[in-house]
mmCIF file of C-alpha atoms and ligand atoms in Angstrom:
data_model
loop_
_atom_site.group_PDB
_atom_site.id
_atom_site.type_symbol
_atom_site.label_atom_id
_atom_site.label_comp_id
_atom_site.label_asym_id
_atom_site.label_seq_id
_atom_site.Cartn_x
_atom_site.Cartn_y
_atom_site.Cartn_z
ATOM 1 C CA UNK T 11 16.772 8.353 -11.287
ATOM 2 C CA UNK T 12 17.193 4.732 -11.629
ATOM 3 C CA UNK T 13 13.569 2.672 -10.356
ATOM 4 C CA UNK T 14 13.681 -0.564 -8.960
ATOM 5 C CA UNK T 15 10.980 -2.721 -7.894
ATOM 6 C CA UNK T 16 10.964 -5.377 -5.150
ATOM 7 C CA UNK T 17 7.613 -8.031 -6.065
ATOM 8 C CA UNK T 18 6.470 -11.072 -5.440
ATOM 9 C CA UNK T 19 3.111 -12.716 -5.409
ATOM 10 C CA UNK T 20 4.437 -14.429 -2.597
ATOM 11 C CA UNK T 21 3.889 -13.000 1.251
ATOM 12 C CA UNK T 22 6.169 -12.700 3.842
ATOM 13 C CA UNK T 23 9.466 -13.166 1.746
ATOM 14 C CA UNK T 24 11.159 -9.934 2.257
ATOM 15 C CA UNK T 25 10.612 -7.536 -0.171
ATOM 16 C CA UNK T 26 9.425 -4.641 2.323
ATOM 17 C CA UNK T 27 13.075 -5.550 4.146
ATOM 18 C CA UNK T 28 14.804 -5.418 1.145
ATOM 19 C CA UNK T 29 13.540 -2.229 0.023
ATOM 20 C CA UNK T 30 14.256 -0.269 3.203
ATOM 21 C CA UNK T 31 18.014 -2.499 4.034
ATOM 22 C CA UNK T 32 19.429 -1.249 -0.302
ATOM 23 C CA UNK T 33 17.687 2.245 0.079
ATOM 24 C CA UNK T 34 19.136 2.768 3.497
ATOM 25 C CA UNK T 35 22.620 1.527 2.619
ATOM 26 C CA UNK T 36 22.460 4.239 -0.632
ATOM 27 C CA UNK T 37 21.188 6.876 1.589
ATOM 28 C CA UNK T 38 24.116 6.337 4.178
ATOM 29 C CA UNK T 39 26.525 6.761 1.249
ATOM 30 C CA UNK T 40 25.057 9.913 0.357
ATOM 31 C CA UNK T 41 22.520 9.164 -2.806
ATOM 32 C CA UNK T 42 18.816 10.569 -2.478
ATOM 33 C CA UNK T 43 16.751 7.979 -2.003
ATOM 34 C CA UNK T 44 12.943 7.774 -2.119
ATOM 35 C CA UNK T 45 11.062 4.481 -1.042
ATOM 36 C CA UNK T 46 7.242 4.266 -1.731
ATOM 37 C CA UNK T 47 5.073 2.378 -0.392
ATOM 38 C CA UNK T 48 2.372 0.885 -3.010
ATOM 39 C CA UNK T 49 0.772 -1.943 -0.538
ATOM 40 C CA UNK T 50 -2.106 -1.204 1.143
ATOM 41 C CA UNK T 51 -1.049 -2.792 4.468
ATOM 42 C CA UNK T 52 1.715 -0.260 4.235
ATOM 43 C CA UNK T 53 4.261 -2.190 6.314
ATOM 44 C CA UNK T 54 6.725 0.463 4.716
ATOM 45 C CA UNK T 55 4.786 3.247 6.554
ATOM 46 C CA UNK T 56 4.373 1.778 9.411
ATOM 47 C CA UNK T 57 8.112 1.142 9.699
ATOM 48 C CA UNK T 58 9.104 4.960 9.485
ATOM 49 C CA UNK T 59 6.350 5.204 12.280
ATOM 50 C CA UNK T 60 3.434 6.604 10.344
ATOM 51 C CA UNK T 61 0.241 5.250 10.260
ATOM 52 C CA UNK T 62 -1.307 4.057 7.069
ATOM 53 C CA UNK T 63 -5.239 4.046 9.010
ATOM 54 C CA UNK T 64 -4.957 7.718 9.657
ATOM 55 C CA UNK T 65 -1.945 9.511 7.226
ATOM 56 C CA UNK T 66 -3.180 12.229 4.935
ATOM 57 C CA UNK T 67 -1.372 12.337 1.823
ATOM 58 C CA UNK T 68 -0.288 8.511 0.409
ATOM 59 C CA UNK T 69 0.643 6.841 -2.576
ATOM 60 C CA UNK T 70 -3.646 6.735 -2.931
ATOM 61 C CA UNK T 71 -3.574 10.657 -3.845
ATOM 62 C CA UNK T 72 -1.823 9.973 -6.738
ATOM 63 C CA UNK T 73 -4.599 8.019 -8.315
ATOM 64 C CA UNK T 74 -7.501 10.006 -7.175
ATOM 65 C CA UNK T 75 -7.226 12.676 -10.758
ATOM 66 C CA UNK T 76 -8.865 10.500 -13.739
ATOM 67 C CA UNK T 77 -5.509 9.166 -14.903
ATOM 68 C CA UNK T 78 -3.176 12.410 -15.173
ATOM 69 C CA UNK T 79 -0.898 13.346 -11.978
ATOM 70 C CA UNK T 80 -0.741 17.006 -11.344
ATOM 71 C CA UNK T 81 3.128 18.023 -11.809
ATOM 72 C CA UNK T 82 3.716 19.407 -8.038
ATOM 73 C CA UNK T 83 1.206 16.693 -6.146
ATOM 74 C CA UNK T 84 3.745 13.656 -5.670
ATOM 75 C CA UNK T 85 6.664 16.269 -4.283
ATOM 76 C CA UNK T 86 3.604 17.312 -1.695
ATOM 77 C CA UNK T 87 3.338 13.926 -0.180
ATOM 78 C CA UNK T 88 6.806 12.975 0.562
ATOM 79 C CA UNK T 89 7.459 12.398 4.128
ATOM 80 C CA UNK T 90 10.952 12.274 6.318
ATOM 81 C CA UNK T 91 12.275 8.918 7.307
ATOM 82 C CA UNK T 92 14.634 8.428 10.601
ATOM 83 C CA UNK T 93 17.335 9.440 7.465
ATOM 84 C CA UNK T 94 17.895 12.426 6.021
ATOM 85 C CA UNK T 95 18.437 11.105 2.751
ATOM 86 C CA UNK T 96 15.780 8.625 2.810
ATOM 87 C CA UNK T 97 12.693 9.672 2.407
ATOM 88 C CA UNK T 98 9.172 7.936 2.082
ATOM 89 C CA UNK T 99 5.850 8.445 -0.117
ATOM 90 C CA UNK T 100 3.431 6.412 2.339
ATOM 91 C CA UNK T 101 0.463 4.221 1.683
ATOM 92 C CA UNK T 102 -3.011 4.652 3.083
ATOM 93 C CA UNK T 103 -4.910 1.206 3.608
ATOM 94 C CA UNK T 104 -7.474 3.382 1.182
ATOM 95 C CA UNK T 105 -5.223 2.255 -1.644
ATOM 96 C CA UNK T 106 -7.253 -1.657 -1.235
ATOM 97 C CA UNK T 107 -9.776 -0.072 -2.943
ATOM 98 C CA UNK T 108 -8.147 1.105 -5.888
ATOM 99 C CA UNK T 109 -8.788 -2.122 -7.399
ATOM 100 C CA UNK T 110 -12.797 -0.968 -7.952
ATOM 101 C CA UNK T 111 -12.351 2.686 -7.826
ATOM 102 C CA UNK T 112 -9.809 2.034 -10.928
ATOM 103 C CA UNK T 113 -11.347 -0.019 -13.668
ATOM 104 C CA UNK T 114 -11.655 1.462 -16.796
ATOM 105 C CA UNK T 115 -10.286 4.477 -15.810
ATOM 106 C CA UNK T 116 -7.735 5.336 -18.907
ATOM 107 C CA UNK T 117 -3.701 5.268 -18.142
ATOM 108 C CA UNK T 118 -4.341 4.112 -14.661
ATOM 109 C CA UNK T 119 -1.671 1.621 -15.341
ATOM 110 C CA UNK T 120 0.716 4.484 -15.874
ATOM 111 C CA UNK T 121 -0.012 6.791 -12.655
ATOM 112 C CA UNK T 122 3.487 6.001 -10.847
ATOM 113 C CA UNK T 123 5.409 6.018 -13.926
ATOM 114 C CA UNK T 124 3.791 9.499 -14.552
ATOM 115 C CA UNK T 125 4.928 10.342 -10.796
ATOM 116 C CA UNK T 126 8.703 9.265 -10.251
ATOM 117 C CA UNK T 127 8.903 11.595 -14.009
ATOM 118 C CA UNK T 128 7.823 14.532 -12.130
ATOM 119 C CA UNK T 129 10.731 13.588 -9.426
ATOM 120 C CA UNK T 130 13.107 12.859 -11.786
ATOM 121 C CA UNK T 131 16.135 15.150 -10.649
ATOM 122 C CA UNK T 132 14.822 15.336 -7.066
ATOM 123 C CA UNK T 133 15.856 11.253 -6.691
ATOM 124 C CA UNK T 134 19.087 9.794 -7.632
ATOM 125 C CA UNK T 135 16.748 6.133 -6.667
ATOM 126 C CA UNK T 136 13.511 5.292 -5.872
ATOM 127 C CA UNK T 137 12.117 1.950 -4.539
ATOM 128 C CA UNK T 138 8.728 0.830 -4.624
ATOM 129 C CA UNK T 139 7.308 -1.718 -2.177
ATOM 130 C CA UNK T 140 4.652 -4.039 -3.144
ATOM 131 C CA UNK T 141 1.437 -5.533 -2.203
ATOM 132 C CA UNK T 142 1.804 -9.442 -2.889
ATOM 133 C CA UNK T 143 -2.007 -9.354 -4.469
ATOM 134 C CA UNK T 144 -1.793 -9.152 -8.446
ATOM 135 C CA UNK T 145 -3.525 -5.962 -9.210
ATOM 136 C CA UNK T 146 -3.372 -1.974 -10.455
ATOM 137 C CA UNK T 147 -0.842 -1.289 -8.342
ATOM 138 C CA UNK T 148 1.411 -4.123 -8.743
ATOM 139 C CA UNK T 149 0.956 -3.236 -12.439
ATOM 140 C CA UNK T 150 1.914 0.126 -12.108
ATOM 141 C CA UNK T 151 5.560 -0.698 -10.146
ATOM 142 C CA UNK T 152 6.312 -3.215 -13.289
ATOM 143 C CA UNK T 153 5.221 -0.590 -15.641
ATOM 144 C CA UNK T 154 7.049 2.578 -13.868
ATOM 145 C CA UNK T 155 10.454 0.474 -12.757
ATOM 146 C CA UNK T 156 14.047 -0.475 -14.788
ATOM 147 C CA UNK T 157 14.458 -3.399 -12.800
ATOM 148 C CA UNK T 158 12.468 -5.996 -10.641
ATOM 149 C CA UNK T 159 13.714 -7.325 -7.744
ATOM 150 C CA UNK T 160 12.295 -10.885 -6.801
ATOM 151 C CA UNK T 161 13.271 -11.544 -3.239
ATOM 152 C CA UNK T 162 12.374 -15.461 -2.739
ATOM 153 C CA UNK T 163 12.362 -17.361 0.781
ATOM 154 C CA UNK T 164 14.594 -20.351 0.305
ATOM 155 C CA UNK T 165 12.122 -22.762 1.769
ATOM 156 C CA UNK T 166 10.181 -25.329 -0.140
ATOM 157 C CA UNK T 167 7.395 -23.293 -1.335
ATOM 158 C CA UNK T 168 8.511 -20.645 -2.499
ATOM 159 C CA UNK T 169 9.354 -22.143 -6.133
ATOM 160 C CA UNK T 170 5.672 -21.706 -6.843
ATOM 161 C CA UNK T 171 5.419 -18.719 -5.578
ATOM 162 C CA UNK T 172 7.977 -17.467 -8.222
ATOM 163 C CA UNK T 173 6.731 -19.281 -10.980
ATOM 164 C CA UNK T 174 3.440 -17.277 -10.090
ATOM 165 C CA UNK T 175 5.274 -14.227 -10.357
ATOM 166 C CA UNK T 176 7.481 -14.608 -13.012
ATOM 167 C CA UNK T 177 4.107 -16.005 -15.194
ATOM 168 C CA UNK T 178 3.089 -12.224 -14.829
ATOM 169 C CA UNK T 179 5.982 -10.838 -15.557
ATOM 170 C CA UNK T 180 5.893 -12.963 -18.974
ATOM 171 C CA UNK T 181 2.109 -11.423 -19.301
ATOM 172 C CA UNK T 182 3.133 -7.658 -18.653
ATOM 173 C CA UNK T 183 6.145 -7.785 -21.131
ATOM 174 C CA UNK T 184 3.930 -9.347 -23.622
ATOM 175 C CA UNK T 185 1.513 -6.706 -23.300
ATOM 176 C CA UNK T 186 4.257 -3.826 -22.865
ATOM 177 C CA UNK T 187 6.309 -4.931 -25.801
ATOM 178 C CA UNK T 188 9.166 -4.316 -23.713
ATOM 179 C CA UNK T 189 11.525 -6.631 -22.302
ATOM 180 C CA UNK T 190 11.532 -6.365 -18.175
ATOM 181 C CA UNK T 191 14.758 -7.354 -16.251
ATOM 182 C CA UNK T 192 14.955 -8.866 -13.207
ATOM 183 C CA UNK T 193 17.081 -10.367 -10.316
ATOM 184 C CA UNK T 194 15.818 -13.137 -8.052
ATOM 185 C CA UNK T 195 16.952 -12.622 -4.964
ATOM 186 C CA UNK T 196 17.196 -15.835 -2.474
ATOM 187 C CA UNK T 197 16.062 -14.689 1.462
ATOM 188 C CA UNK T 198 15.944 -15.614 4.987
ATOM 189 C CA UNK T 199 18.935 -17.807 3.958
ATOM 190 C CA UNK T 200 20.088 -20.544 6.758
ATOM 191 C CA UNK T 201 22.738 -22.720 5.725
ATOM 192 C CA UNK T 202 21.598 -25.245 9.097
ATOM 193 C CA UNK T 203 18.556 -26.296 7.573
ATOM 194 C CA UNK T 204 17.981 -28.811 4.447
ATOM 195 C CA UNK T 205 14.900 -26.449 3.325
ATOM 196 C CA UNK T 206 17.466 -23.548 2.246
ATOM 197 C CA UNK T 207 20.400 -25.269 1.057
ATOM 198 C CA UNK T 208 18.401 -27.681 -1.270
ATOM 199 C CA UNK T 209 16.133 -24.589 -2.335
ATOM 200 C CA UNK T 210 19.097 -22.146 -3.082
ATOM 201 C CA UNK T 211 20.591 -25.004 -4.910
ATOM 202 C CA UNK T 212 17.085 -25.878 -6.946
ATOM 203 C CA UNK T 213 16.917 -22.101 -7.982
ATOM 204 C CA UNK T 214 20.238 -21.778 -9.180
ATOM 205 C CA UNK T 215 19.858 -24.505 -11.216
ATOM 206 C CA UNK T 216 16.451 -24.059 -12.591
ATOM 207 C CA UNK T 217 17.113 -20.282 -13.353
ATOM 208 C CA UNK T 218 20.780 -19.455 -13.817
ATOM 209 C CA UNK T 219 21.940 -16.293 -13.412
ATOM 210 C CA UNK T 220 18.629 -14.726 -12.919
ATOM 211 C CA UNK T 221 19.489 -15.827 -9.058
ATOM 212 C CA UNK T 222 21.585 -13.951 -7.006
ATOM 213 C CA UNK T 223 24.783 -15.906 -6.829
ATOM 214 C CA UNK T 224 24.377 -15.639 -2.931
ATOM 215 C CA UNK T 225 21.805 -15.368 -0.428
ATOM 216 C CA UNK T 226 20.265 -13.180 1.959
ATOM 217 C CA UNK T 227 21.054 -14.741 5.214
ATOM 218 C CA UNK T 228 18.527 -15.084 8.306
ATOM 219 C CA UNK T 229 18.926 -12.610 10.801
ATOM 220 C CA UNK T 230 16.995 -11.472 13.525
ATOM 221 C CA UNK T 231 18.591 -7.777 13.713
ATOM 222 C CA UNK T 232 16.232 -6.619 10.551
ATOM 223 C CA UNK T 233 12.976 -7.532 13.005
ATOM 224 C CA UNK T 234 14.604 -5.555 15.485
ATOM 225 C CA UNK T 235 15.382 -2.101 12.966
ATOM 226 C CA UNK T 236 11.603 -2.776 11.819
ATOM 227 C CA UNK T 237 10.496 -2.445 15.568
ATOM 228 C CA UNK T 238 13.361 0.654 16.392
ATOM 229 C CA UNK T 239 12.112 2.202 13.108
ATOM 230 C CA UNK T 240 15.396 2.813 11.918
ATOM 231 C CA UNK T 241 17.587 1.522 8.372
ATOM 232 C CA UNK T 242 18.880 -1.840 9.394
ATOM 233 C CA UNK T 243 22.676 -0.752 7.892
ATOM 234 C CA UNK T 244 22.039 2.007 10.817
ATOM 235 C CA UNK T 245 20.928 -0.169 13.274
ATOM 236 C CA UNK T 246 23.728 -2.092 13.228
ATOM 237 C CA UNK T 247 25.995 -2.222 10.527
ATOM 238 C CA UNK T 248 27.940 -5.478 11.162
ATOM 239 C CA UNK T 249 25.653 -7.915 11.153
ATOM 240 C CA UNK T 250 25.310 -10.621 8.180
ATOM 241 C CA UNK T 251 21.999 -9.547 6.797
ATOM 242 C CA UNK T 252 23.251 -5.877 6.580
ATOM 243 C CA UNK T 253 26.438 -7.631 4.667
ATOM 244 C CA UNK T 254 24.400 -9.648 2.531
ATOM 245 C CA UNK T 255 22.357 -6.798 0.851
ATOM 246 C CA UNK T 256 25.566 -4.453 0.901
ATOM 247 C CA UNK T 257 27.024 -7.455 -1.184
ATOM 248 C CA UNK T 258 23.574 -7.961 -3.607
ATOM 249 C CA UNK T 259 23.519 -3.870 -3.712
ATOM 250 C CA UNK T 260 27.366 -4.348 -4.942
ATOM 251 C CA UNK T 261 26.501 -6.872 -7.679
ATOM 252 C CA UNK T 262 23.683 -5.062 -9.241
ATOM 253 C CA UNK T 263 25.390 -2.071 -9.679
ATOM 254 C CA UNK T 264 28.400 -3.610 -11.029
ATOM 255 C CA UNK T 265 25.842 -5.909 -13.437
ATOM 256 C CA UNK T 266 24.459 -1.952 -14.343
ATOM 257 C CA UNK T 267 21.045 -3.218 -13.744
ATOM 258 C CA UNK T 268 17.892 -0.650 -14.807
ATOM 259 C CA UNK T 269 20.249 2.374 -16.060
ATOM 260 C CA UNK T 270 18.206 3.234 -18.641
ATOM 261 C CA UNK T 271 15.058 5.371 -17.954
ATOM 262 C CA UNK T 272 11.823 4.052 -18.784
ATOM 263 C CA UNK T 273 10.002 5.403 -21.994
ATOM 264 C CA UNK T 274 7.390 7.403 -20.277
ATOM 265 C CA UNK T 275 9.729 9.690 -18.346
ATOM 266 C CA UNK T 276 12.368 9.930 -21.478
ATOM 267 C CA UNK T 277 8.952 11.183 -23.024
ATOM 268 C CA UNK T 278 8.839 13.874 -20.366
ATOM 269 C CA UNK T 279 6.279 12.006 -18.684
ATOM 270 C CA UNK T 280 3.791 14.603 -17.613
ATOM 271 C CA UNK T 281 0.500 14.383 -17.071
HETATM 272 N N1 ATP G 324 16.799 -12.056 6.193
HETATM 273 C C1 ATP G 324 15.883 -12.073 7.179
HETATM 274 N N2 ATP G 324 16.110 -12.739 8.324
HETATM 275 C C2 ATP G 324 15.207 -12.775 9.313
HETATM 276 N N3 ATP G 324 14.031 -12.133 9.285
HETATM 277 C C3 ATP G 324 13.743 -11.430 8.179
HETATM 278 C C4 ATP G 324 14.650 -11.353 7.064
HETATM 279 N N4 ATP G 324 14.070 -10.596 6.106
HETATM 280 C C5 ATP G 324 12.885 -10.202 6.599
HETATM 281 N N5 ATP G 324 12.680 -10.692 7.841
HETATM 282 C C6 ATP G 324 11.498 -10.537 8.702
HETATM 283 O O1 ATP G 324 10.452 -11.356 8.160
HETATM 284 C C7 ATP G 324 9.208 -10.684 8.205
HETATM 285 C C8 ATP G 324 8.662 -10.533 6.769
HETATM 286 O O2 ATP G 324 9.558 -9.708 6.035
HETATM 287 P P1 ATP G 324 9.017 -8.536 5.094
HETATM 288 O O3 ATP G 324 7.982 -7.741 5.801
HETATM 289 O O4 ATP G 324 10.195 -7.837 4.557
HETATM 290 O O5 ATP G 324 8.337 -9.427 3.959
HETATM 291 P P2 ATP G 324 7.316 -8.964 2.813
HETATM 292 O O6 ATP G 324 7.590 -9.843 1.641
HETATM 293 O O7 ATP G 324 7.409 -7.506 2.610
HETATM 294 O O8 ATP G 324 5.911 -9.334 3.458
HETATM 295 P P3 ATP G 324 4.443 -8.900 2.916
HETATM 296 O O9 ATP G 324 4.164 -9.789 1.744
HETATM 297 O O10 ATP G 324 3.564 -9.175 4.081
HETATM 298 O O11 ATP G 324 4.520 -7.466 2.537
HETATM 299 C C9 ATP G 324 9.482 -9.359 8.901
HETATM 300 O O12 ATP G 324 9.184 -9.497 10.267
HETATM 301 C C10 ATP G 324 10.967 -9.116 8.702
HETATM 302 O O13 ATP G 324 11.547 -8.360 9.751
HETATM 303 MG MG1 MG G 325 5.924 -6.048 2.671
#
């Protein structure tokens, strides 16, 4: 299984869309695809149509046995999605309170690295959506993931934004002893408006290669699959955004981003 994580400290910048437009364009060619859903707003959930007020059986579960994951629980929660290879493991808004419910509890950090290693063949990718709010779940997607996905709105603020985020990832690898890899990935992309071009520009040249050599484009078809509750690459195929992430889905796997399995699930990763 190869684990990817879409963050950013930054609301509102796409990562929920990216997760769903790359896992739904793998799905449609055939891979086994899980996408879970690790904010507490659970836009991911409510996207497939479930509700994260009421569902029974969320990402929260997973948490809720004093650090060790029971070896059959995650495969209990997975839910359909409008693809048959895409499925979801949804959030409950009861995951805001993990934050209190969590502290000091020993290997909390590890819970959905622990998880994805009990799914291990059942996946060929899994993608896990995050809350913008630094916390135990964030840290558990850096900890449990091969590679980071940083999608960035290419508007004026969103260099601090990433600065914010990539300061944590410097704190997490310190503190893991093990180098994290990312991509930043520029978003909502309008090639009209001074704000993008000057801002896809600044990143390229402040980061390098870090950046995605292009740039999601703007386009309103993804609102519309959110509302229809189906993959955007479904929805319509054509459009540019649809293109865009086939083309960023195209580079990473050519780059062989996150191929090697984390340590915990090399480890066998139980309990
Ligand atoms: N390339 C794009 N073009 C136009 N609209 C987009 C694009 N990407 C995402 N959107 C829309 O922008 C809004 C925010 O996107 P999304 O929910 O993916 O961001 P997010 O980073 O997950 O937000 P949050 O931090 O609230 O979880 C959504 O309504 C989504 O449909
Ligand atoms: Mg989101």
């Amino acid at each position: 299984m190869r684990i990817w994580t879409v963050a950013n400290q930054k609301g509102g910048v796409g990562k929920t869309t990216t997760a769903v437009a790359l896992g739904g364009i793998l799905a449609q060619q055939g891979k086994r695809v899980l996408l879970l859903d690790l904010d507490p707003h659970g836009s991911l959930t409510s996207y497939f149509k479930y509700d994260p007020d009421s569902i029974r059986g969320s990402v929260y579960d997973l948490f809720m046995h004093e650090g060790k994951v029971p070896a059959d629980l995650p495969r209990t929660l997975i839910r359909d999605t409008s693809h048959p290879n895409l499925k979801l493991l949804p959030a409950s808004t009861a995951q805001a309170t993990l934050e209190r419910k969590m502290v000091g509890v020993e290997g909390m950090g590890l819970i959905i690295s622990k998880s994805l290693a009990h799914l291990w063949d059942d996946f060929d990718y899994a993608f896990l959506d995050n809350t913008p709010v630094l916390g135990v779940l964030l840290i558990n997607a850096l900890a449990a993931c091969q590679h980071i996905l940083i999608p960035v709105q290419t508007e004026f603020l969103a260099l601090k934004g990433l600065e914010r985020m990539l300061h944590t990832l410097g704190m997490v690898m310190k503190s893991q002893k093990n180098p994290l890899s990312y991509t930043v990935i520029p978003t909502m992309f309008d090639r009209r408006t001074q704000a993008s071009v000057q801002t896809f520009r600044t990143l390229r040249q402040q980061y390098g290669d870090v950046v995605w050599r292009y740039a999601i484009p703007v386009d309103t078809k993804f609102r519309d699959a959110s509302r229809a509750g189906v993959i955007p690459s479904v929805y319509d195929a054509a459009t540019h955004g649809v293109r865009g992430y086939e083309k960023l889905l195209h580079d990473l796997l050519e780059a062989n981003v996150g191929f090697n399995p984390p340590p915990q699930a090399q480890a066998g990763g139980a309990a």
